[in-house]
Amino acid sequence: AQKVTQAQTEISVVEKEDVTLDCVYETRDTTYYLFWYKQPPSGELVFLIRRNSFDEQNEISGRYSWNFQKSTSSFNFTITASQVVDSAVYFCALSEGRNAGNMLTFGGGTRLMVKP
Amino acid sequence: EPEVTQTPSHQVTQMGQEVILRCVPISNHLYFYWYRQILGQKVEFLVSFYNNEISEKSEIFDDQFSVERPDGSNFTLKIRSTKLEDSAMYFCAEKGGLGGYTFGSGTRLTVV
């Protein structure tokens, strides 16, 4: 069975600080996909990144970066120089297996509050 | 980027009433999903739908829930007899050919 754990329920930082959101996953499959979604106060789910289990390269997109480590089953997300607009709930999610239609299992989310 | 449209954005219903939540998918996608999020909690999978039938469902998706794609376009979630604990945000999602999941903006259901 698949499981995603986001141990940090809430993080508060001051603007311009760097912040890392942790994500640990469990799966028995060797093929899987990991995702991060942002949920701003307006409620929608905004896709940030998708990573497959065979690609352990870290990725950077502007102020966002992701560190995927299979050895520790982690897929952490770092925001550099945080801004107030980054305030949201962030969800890590896992999709298991080779089947194209497999559902997403979400972690419990981390609420990030960036104060001016 | 194409959007997944959900209607209504907010629905208030009385306990015991039937509700139908609608999703207008992106036309060339194959897999459709419903998820729900009780206020302040995580997003939970309800059901996946492929080729006009259910391919997978969770324990939450009991007999009071049903899904269909009646006219080949809209994708609906019906809750037959709503309960207070059905109050949540319901998200429709689709999976495209490149493996990305696109979520609709959600329907907030309030059962009173």
Short mmCIF file of C-alpha atoms in Angstrom, two decimals:
data_model
loop_
_atom_site.label_atom_id
_atom_site.label_comp_id
_atom_site.label_asym_id
_atom_site.label_seq_id
_atom_site.Cartn_x
_atom_site.Cartn_y
_atom_site.Cartn_z
CA ALA A 1 0.00 0.00 0.00
CA GLN A 2 1.17 3.48 -0.72
CA LYS A 3 1.56 6.19 1.88
CA VAL A 4 2.81 9.77 1.96
CA THR A 5 3.85 11.52 5.14
CA GLN A 6 4.38 15.22 5.57
CA ALA A 7 5.54 15.52 9.14
CA GLN A 8 5.42 19.32 9.26
CA THR A 9 1.81 20.38 9.65
CA GLU A 10 2.60 24.07 9.83
CA ILE A 11 5.66 26.23 9.16
CA SER A 12 5.98 29.94 9.72
CA VAL A 13 8.82 31.98 8.24
CA VAL A 14 9.63 35.59 7.62
CA GLU A 15 9.79 36.83 4.06
CA LYS A 16 13.10 36.15 2.27
CA GLU A 17 13.91 33.16 4.42
CA ASP A 18 14.50 29.82 2.76
CA VAL A 19 12.16 27.01 3.76
CA THR A 20 12.14 23.27 3.12
CA LEU A 21 9.00 21.16 3.16
CA ASP A 22 9.58 17.50 3.87
CA CYS A 23 7.89 14.56 2.18
CA VAL A 24 8.49 10.88 2.89
CA TYR A 25 6.74 8.17 0.93
CA GLU A 26 6.19 4.43 1.09
CA THR A 27 5.59 2.15 -1.83
CA ARG A 28 6.36 -1.41 -2.86
CA ASP A 29 6.43 -0.54 -6.55
CA THR A 30 9.65 0.21 -8.35
CA THR A 31 7.81 2.45 -10.79
CA TYR A 32 6.03 5.40 -9.28
CA TYR A 33 5.54 9.13 -9.63
CA LEU A 34 5.85 11.89 -7.08
CA PHE A 35 4.09 15.22 -7.18
CA TRP A 36 3.86 18.50 -5.34
CA TYR A 37 0.72 20.62 -5.37
CA LYS A 38 0.07 24.07 -3.94
CA GLN A 39 -3.31 24.96 -2.46
CA PRO A 40 -3.63 28.71 -1.96
CA PRO A 41 -6.38 30.19 0.25
CA SER A 42 -8.69 30.25 -2.77
CA GLY A 43 -8.78 26.44 -2.57
CA GLU A 44 -7.71 25.15 -5.97
CA LEU A 45 -4.92 22.62 -6.39
CA VAL A 46 -2.05 23.97 -8.44
CA PHE A 47 0.39 21.49 -9.96
CA LEU A 48 4.04 22.26 -9.24
CA ILE A 49 6.09 19.24 -10.28
CA ARG A 50 5.96 15.57 -11.29
CA ARG A 51 8.95 13.27 -10.93
CA ASN A 52 9.24 9.60 -11.88
CA SER A 53 11.05 7.03 -9.79
CA PHE A 54 13.83 6.56 -12.31
CA ASP A 55 14.85 10.16 -12.41
CA GLU A 56 16.72 11.22 -9.28
CA GLN A 57 18.03 14.43 -10.69
CA ASN A 58 17.19 17.39 -8.56
CA GLU A 59 15.20 20.08 -10.21
CA ILE A 60 15.16 23.83 -9.91
CA SER A 61 12.47 26.13 -11.20
CA GLY A 62 13.05 29.73 -10.23
CA ARG A 63 12.86 29.96 -6.45
CA TYR A 64 11.61 26.38 -6.18
CA SER A 65 13.80 23.30 -5.99
CA TRP A 66 13.15 19.65 -5.31
CA ASN A 67 15.44 17.04 -3.80
CA PHE A 68 14.49 13.45 -4.63
CA GLN A 69 16.38 10.76 -2.71
CA LYS A 70 15.29 7.16 -3.23
CA SER A 71 17.65 5.94 -0.52
CA THR A 72 15.59 7.76 2.10
CA SER A 73 12.26 7.69 0.20
CA SER A 74 12.07 11.44 0.37
CA PHE A 75 11.04 14.15 -2.04
CA ASN A 76 11.64 17.46 -0.32
CA PHE A 77 10.67 20.87 -1.61
CA THR A 78 12.63 24.04 -0.95
CA ILE A 79 11.49 27.59 -1.53
CA THR A 80 14.34 30.06 -1.66
CA ALA A 81 13.80 33.67 -0.59
CA SER A 82 10.18 33.05 0.37
CA GLN A 83 7.50 35.60 -0.41
CA VAL A 84 4.12 36.33 1.14
CA VAL A 85 2.45 34.93 -1.99
CA ASP A 86 4.01 31.55 -1.19
CA SER A 87 1.65 31.26 1.78
CA ALA A 88 -0.46 28.20 1.09
CA VAL A 89 -0.90 24.55 1.94
CA TYR A 90 1.51 22.33 0.05
CA PHE A 91 0.73 18.70 -0.67
CA CYS A 92 3.08 15.95 -1.69
CA ALA A 93 1.47 13.04 -3.57
CA LEU A 94 2.37 9.63 -4.95
CA SER A 95 1.04 7.65 -7.88
CA GLU A 96 2.06 4.04 -7.92
CA GLY A 97 2.77 1.54 -10.65
CA ARG A 98 2.94 1.31 -14.40
CA ASN A 99 -0.80 1.56 -14.93
CA ALA A 100 -1.57 4.87 -16.50
CA GLY A 101 -4.74 5.44 -14.51
CA ASN A 102 -3.48 5.01 -10.99
CA MET A 103 -4.81 7.42 -8.46
CA LEU A 104 -2.87 9.90 -6.35
CA THR A 105 -2.28 9.36 -2.67
CA PHE A 106 -1.76 12.66 -0.88
CA GLY A 107 0.14 13.51 2.24
CA GLY A 108 -1.53 15.48 4.97
CA GLY A 109 -0.16 18.78 3.72
CA THR A 110 2.07 21.46 5.19
CA ARG A 111 0.64 24.90 5.82
CA LEU A 112 3.27 27.51 5.04
CA MET A 113 2.82 31.00 6.39
CA VAL A 114 5.21 33.64 5.12
CA LYS A 115 5.09 36.82 7.14
CA PRO A 116 6.20 40.19 5.77
CA GLU B 1 -3.25 25.68 -20.50
CA PRO B 2 -6.64 23.92 -20.83
CA GLU B 3 -8.78 24.05 -17.72
CA VAL B 4 -11.07 21.58 -16.06
CA THR B 5 -14.32 23.31 -15.16
CA GLN B 6 -16.45 22.30 -12.21
CA THR B 7 -19.96 23.43 -11.44
CA PRO B 8 -21.30 24.64 -9.15
CA SER B 9 -18.48 26.27 -7.24
CA HIS B 10 -20.50 26.11 -4.03
CA GLN B 11 -23.62 24.12 -3.20
CA VAL B 12 -25.63 24.07 -0.02
CA THR B 13 -28.05 21.20 0.42
CA GLN B 14 -30.22 19.76 3.11
CA MET B 15 -29.33 16.45 4.69
CA GLY B 16 -30.97 13.59 2.83
CA GLN B 17 -31.14 15.42 -0.48
CA GLU B 18 -29.45 14.24 -3.67
CA VAL B 19 -26.71 16.35 -5.22
CA ILE B 20 -24.97 16.15 -8.55
CA LEU B 21 -21.57 17.70 -9.01
CA ARG B 22 -20.43 18.35 -12.56
CA CYS B 23 -17.09 18.46 -14.28
CA VAL B 24 -16.38 19.51 -17.85
CA PRO B 25 -13.26 17.66 -18.89
CA ILE B 26 -10.56 18.43 -21.38
CA SER B 27 -11.74 16.60 -24.46
CA ASN B 28 -8.81 14.33 -25.24
CA HIS B 29 -8.15 13.00 -21.78
CA LEU B 30 -8.85 9.40 -20.89
CA TYR B 31 -8.81 9.03 -17.13
CA PHE B 32 -11.11 10.89 -14.79
CA TYR B 33 -11.15 11.04 -11.03
CA TRP B 34 -13.07 12.44 -8.11
CA TYR B 35 -11.31 13.44 -4.91
CA ARG B 36 -12.64 15.08 -1.81
CA GLN B 37 -11.11 17.24 0.88
CA ILE B 38 -12.84 17.69 4.19
CA LEU B 39 -12.06 21.16 5.53
CA GLY B 40 -8.54 21.34 6.89
CA GLN B 41 -7.70 17.76 5.98
CA LYS B 42 -5.87 15.99 3.19
CA VAL B 43 -7.14 15.28 -0.27
CA GLU B 44 -8.65 11.79 -0.50
CA PHE B 45 -9.26 9.64 -3.56
CA LEU B 46 -12.85 8.62 -4.23
CA VAL B 47 -13.03 6.99 -7.65
CA SER B 48 -11.34 6.68 -11.02
CA PHE B 49 -13.22 6.32 -14.29
CA TYR B 50 -11.93 5.04 -17.61
CA ASN B 51 -13.71 4.10 -20.80
CA ASN B 52 -17.10 4.82 -19.26
CA GLU B 53 -16.70 2.61 -16.26
CA ILE B 54 -15.25 2.69 -12.79
CA SER B 55 -11.68 1.37 -12.72
CA GLU B 56 -10.96 1.86 -9.04
CA LYS B 57 -12.74 3.17 -5.96
CA SER B 58 -11.91 3.81 -2.34
CA GLU B 59 -13.71 2.74 0.81
CA ILE B 60 -15.29 6.18 0.97
CA PHE B 61 -17.06 5.58 -2.32
CA ASP B 62 -19.98 3.57 -0.97
CA ASP B 63 -23.41 2.88 -2.41
CA GLN B 64 -24.61 6.42 -1.96
CA PHE B 65 -22.07 7.63 -4.52
CA SER B 66 -22.19 7.12 -8.27
CA VAL B 67 -20.36 8.53 -11.27
CA GLU B 68 -21.17 8.72 -14.92
CA ARG B 69 -20.34 10.47 -18.12
CA PRO B 70 -23.87 10.70 -19.51
CA ASP B 71 -23.27 12.51 -22.76
CA GLY B 72 -19.63 11.76 -23.43
CA SER B 73 -18.61 15.17 -22.19
CA ASN B 74 -19.68 16.08 -18.67
CA PHE B 75 -18.43 13.86 -15.86
CA THR B 76 -20.69 13.77 -12.83
CA LEU B 77 -20.58 12.67 -9.21
CA LYS B 78 -23.93 11.97 -7.60
CA ILE B 79 -24.45 11.67 -3.87
CA ARG B 80 -27.81 10.02 -3.40
CA SER B 81 -28.73 10.98 0.15
CA THR B 82 -26.36 13.50 1.62
CA LYS B 83 -25.14 13.35 5.18
CA LEU B 84 -23.54 16.06 7.28
CA GLU B 85 -20.17 14.34 6.94
CA ASP B 86 -20.33 14.67 3.15
CA SER B 87 -19.58 18.36 3.57
CA ALA B 88 -16.26 18.86 1.80
CA MET B 89 -14.55 20.25 -1.24
CA TYR B 90 -14.93 17.88 -4.17
CA PHE B 91 -12.33 17.96 -6.92
CA CYS B 92 -12.60 16.49 -10.36
CA ALA B 93 -9.29 15.54 -11.96
CA GLU B 94 -8.09 14.25 -15.29
CA LYS B 95 -4.96 12.61 -16.47
CA GLY B 96 -3.51 13.54 -19.79
CA GLY B 97 -1.20 11.66 -22.11
CA LEU B 98 1.95 13.00 -20.53
CA GLY B 99 0.98 11.72 -17.10
CA GLY B 100 0.07 14.99 -15.48
CA TYR B 101 -3.06 15.30 -13.36
CA THR B 102 -5.15 18.41 -13.92
CA PHE B 103 -7.55 19.35 -11.14
CA GLY B 104 -10.69 21.38 -11.43
CA SER B 105 -11.23 24.36 -9.18
CA GLY B 106 -13.49 22.32 -6.92
CA THR B 107 -17.06 22.35 -5.65
CA ARG B 108 -17.59 23.20 -2.01
CA LEU B 109 -20.50 21.12 -0.75
CA THR B 110 -22.16 22.15 2.48
CA VAL B 111 -24.76 19.81 3.95
CA VAL B 112 -27.02 21.40 6.55
#
